[in-house]
mmCIF file of C-alpha atoms in Angstrom:
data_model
loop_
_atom_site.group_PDB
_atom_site.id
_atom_site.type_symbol
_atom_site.label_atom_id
_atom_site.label_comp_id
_atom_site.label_asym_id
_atom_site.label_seq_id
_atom_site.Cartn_x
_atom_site.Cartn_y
_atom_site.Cartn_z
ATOM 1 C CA UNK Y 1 102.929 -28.828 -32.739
ATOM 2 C CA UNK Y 2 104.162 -25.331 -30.772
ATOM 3 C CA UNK Y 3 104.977 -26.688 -28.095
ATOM 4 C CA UNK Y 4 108.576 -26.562 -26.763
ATOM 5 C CA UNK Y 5 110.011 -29.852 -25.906
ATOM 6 C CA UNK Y 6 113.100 -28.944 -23.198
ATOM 7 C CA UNK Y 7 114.945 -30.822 -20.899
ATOM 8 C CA UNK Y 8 117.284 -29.894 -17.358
ATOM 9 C CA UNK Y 9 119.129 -31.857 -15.633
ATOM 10 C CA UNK Y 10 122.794 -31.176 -12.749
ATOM 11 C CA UNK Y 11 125.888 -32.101 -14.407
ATOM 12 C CA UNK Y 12 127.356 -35.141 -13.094
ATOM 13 C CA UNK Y 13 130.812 -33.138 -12.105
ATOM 14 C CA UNK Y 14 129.605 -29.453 -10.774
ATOM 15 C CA UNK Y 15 126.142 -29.920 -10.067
ATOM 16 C CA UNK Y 16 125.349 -26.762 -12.639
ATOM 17 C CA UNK Y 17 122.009 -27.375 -14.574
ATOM 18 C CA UNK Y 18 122.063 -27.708 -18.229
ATOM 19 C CA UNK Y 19 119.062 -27.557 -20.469
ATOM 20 C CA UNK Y 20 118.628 -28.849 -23.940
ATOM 21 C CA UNK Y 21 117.663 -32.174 -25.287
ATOM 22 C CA UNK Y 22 118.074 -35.383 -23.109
ATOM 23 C CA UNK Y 23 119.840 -38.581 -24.397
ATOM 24 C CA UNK Y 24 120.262 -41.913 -23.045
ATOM 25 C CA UNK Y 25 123.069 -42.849 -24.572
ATOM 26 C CA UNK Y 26 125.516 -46.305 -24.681
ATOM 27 C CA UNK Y 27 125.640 -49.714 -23.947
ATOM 28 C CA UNK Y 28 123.085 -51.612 -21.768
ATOM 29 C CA UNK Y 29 125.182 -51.170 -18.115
ATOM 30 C CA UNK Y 30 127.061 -48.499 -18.802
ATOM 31 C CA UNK Y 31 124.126 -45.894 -20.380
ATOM 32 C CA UNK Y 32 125.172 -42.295 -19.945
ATOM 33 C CA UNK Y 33 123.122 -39.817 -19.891
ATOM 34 C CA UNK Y 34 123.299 -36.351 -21.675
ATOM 35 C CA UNK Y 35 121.503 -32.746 -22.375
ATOM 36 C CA UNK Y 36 122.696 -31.989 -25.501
ATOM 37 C CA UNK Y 37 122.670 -28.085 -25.528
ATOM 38 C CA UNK Y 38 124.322 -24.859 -26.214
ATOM 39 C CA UNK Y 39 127.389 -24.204 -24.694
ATOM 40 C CA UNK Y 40 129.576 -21.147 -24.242
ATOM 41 C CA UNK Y 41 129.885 -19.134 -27.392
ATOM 42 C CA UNK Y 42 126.741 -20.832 -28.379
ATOM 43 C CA UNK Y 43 127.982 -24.541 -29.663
ATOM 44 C CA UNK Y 44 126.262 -27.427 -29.471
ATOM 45 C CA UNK Y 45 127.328 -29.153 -26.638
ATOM 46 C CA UNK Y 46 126.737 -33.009 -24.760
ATOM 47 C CA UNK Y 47 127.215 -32.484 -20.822
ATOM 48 C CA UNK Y 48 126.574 -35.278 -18.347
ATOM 49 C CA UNK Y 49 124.021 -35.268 -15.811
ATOM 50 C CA UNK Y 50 122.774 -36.938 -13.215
ATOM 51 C CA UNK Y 51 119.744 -39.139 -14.479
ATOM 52 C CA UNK Y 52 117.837 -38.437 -11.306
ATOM 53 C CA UNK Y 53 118.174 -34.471 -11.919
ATOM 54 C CA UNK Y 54 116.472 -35.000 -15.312
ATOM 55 C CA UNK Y 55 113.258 -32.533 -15.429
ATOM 56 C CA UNK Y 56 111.128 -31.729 -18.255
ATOM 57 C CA UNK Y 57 109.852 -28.045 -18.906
ATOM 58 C CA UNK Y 58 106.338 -27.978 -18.716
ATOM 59 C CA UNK Y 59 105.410 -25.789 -21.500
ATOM 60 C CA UNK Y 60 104.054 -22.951 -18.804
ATOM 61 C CA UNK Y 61 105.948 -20.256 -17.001
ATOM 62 C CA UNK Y 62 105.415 -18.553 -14.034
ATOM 63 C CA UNK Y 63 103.838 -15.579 -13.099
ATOM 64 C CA UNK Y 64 107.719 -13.927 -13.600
ATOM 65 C CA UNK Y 65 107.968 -15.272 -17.103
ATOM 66 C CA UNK Y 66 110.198 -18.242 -15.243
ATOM 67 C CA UNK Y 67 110.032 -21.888 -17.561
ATOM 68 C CA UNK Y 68 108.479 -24.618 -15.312
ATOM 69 C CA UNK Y 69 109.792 -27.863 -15.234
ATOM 70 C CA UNK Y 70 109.261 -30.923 -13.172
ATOM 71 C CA UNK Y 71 111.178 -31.251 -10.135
ATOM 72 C CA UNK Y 72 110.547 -27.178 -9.519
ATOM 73 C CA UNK Y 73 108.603 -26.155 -6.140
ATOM 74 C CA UNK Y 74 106.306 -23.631 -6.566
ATOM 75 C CA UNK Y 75 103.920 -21.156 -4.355
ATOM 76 C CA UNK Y 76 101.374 -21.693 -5.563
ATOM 77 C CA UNK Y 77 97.241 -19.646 -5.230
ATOM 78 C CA UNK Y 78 94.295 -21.819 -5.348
ATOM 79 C CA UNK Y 79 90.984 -19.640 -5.485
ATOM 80 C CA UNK Y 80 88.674 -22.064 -4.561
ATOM 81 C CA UNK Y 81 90.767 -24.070 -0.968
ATOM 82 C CA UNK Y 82 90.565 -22.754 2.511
ATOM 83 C CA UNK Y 83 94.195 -21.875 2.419
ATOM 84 C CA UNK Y 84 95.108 -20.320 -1.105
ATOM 85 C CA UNK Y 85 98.487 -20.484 -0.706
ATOM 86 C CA UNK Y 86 100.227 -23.570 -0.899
ATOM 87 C CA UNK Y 87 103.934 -24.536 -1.495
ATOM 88 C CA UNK Y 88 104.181 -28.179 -3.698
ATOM 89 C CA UNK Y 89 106.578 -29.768 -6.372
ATOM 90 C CA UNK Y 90 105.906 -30.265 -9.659
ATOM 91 C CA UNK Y 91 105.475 -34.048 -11.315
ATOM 92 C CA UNK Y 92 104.442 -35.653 -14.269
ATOM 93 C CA UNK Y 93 101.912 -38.513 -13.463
ATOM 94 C CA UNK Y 94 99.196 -40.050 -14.811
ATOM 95 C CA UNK Y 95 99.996 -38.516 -18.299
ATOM 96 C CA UNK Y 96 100.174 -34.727 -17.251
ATOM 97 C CA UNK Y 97 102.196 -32.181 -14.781
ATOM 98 C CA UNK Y 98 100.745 -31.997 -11.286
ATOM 99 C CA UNK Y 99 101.417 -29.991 -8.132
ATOM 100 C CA UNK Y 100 101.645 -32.117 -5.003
ATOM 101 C CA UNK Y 101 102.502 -30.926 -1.695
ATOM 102 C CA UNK Y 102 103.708 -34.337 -0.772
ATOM 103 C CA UNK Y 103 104.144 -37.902 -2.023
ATOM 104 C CA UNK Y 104 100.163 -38.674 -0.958
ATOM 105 C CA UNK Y 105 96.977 -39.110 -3.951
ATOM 106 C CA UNK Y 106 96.271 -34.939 -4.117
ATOM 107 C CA UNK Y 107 97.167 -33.950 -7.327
ATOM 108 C CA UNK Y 108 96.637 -30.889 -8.845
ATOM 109 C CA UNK Y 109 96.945 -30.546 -13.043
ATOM 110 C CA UNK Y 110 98.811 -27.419 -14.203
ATOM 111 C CA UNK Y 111 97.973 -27.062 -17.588
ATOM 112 C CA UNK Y 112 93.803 -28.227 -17.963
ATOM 113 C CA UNK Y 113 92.474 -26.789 -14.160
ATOM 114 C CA UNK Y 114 90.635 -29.475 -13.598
ATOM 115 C CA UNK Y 115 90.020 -30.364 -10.453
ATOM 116 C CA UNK Y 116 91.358 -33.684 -9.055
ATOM 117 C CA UNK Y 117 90.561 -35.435 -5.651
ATOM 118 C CA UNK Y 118 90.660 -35.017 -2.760
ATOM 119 C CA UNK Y 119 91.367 -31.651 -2.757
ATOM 120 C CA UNK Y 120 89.552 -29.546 -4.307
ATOM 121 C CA UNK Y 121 91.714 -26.907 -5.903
ATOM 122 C CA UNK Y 122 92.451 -24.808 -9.279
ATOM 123 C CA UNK Y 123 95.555 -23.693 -9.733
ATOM 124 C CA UNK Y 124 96.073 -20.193 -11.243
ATOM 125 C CA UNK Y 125 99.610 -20.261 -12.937
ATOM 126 C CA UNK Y 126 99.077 -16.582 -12.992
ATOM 127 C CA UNK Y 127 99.997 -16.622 -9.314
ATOM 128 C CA UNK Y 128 102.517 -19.388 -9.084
ATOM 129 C CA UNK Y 129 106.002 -18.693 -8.347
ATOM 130 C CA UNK Y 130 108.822 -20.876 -9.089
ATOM 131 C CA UNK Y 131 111.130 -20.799 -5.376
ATOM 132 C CA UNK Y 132 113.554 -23.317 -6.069
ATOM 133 C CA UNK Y 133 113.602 -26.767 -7.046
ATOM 134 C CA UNK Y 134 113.528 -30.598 -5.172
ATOM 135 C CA UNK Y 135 117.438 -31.224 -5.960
ATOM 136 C CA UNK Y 136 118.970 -28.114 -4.657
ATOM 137 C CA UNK Y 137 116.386 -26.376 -2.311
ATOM 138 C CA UNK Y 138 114.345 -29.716 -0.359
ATOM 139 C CA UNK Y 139 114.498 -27.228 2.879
ATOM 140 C CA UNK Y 140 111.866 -25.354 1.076
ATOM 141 C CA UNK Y 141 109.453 -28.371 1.317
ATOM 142 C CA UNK Y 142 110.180 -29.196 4.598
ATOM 143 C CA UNK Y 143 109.625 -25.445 5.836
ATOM 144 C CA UNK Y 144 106.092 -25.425 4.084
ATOM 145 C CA UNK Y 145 105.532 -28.957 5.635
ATOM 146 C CA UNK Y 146 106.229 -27.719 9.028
ATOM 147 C CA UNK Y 147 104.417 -25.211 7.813
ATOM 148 C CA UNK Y 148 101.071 -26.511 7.499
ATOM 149 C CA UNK Y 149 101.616 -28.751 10.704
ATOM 150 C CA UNK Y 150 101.493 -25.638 12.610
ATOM 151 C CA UNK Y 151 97.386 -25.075 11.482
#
């Protein structure tokens, strides 16, 4: 298996992101939990985050080279919709990572392009653009949602 299993997630004191593996870790009530990563001067290092933060990377990047992970919102080019460009968050669901422009059924897989109702749409990662992500940009979403009220 190639592909690279990564986690993110805010740290429960600053709000920084740290990336690494993700732990739940301690007793029933009082579970912490933890990216275990590198730190400065490249240790291995536990940092706590906020469990609600906690994204997984994808496996794709953007069309900058930029790692993808869940919780990311992305512009994002669809060849074959009316409007081709399209600001949505990334999700896993149903077993695979989606683009959704909201919490409603259109779903949109990253990875396999295949086309899931009721919009029918294939997303080119070629064009996508990581712009920020759900935790520390939601203005982003609501812009894009006003947005498409406007049309």
């Amino acid at each position: 298996m190639n592909r690279e299993i990564l986690f993110r997630g805010a740290h429960v004191d600053n709000g920084e992101w740290a990336y690494g593996y993700y732990v739940k870790w301690g007793a029933w009530q009082n579970d912490k939990h933890l990216i275990i990563g590198k730190g400065e001067y490249g240790c291995i290092c536990k940092f706590e985050v906020d469990p609600d933060t906690v994204g997984e990377y994808t496996g794709l990047k953007d069309k900058n080279g930029v790692k993808i992970f869940a919780g990311d919102i992305v512009k994002a080019h669809y060849a074959n919709a009316q409007k081709s460009d399209f600001t949505e968050f990334v999700v896993f669901h149903l077993g695979r990572f989606c683009a959704t422009p909201d919490d409603a059924h259109c779903w949109t897989a990253l990875a396999d392009g295949i086309r899931h109702p009721p919009q029918d749409k294939t997303i080119y990662m070629e064009w996508c653009e990581v712009i920020g992500n759900i935790y520390d940009n939601p203005e982003l979403l609501k812009e894009a949602e006003h947005e498409q009220n406007k049309n």
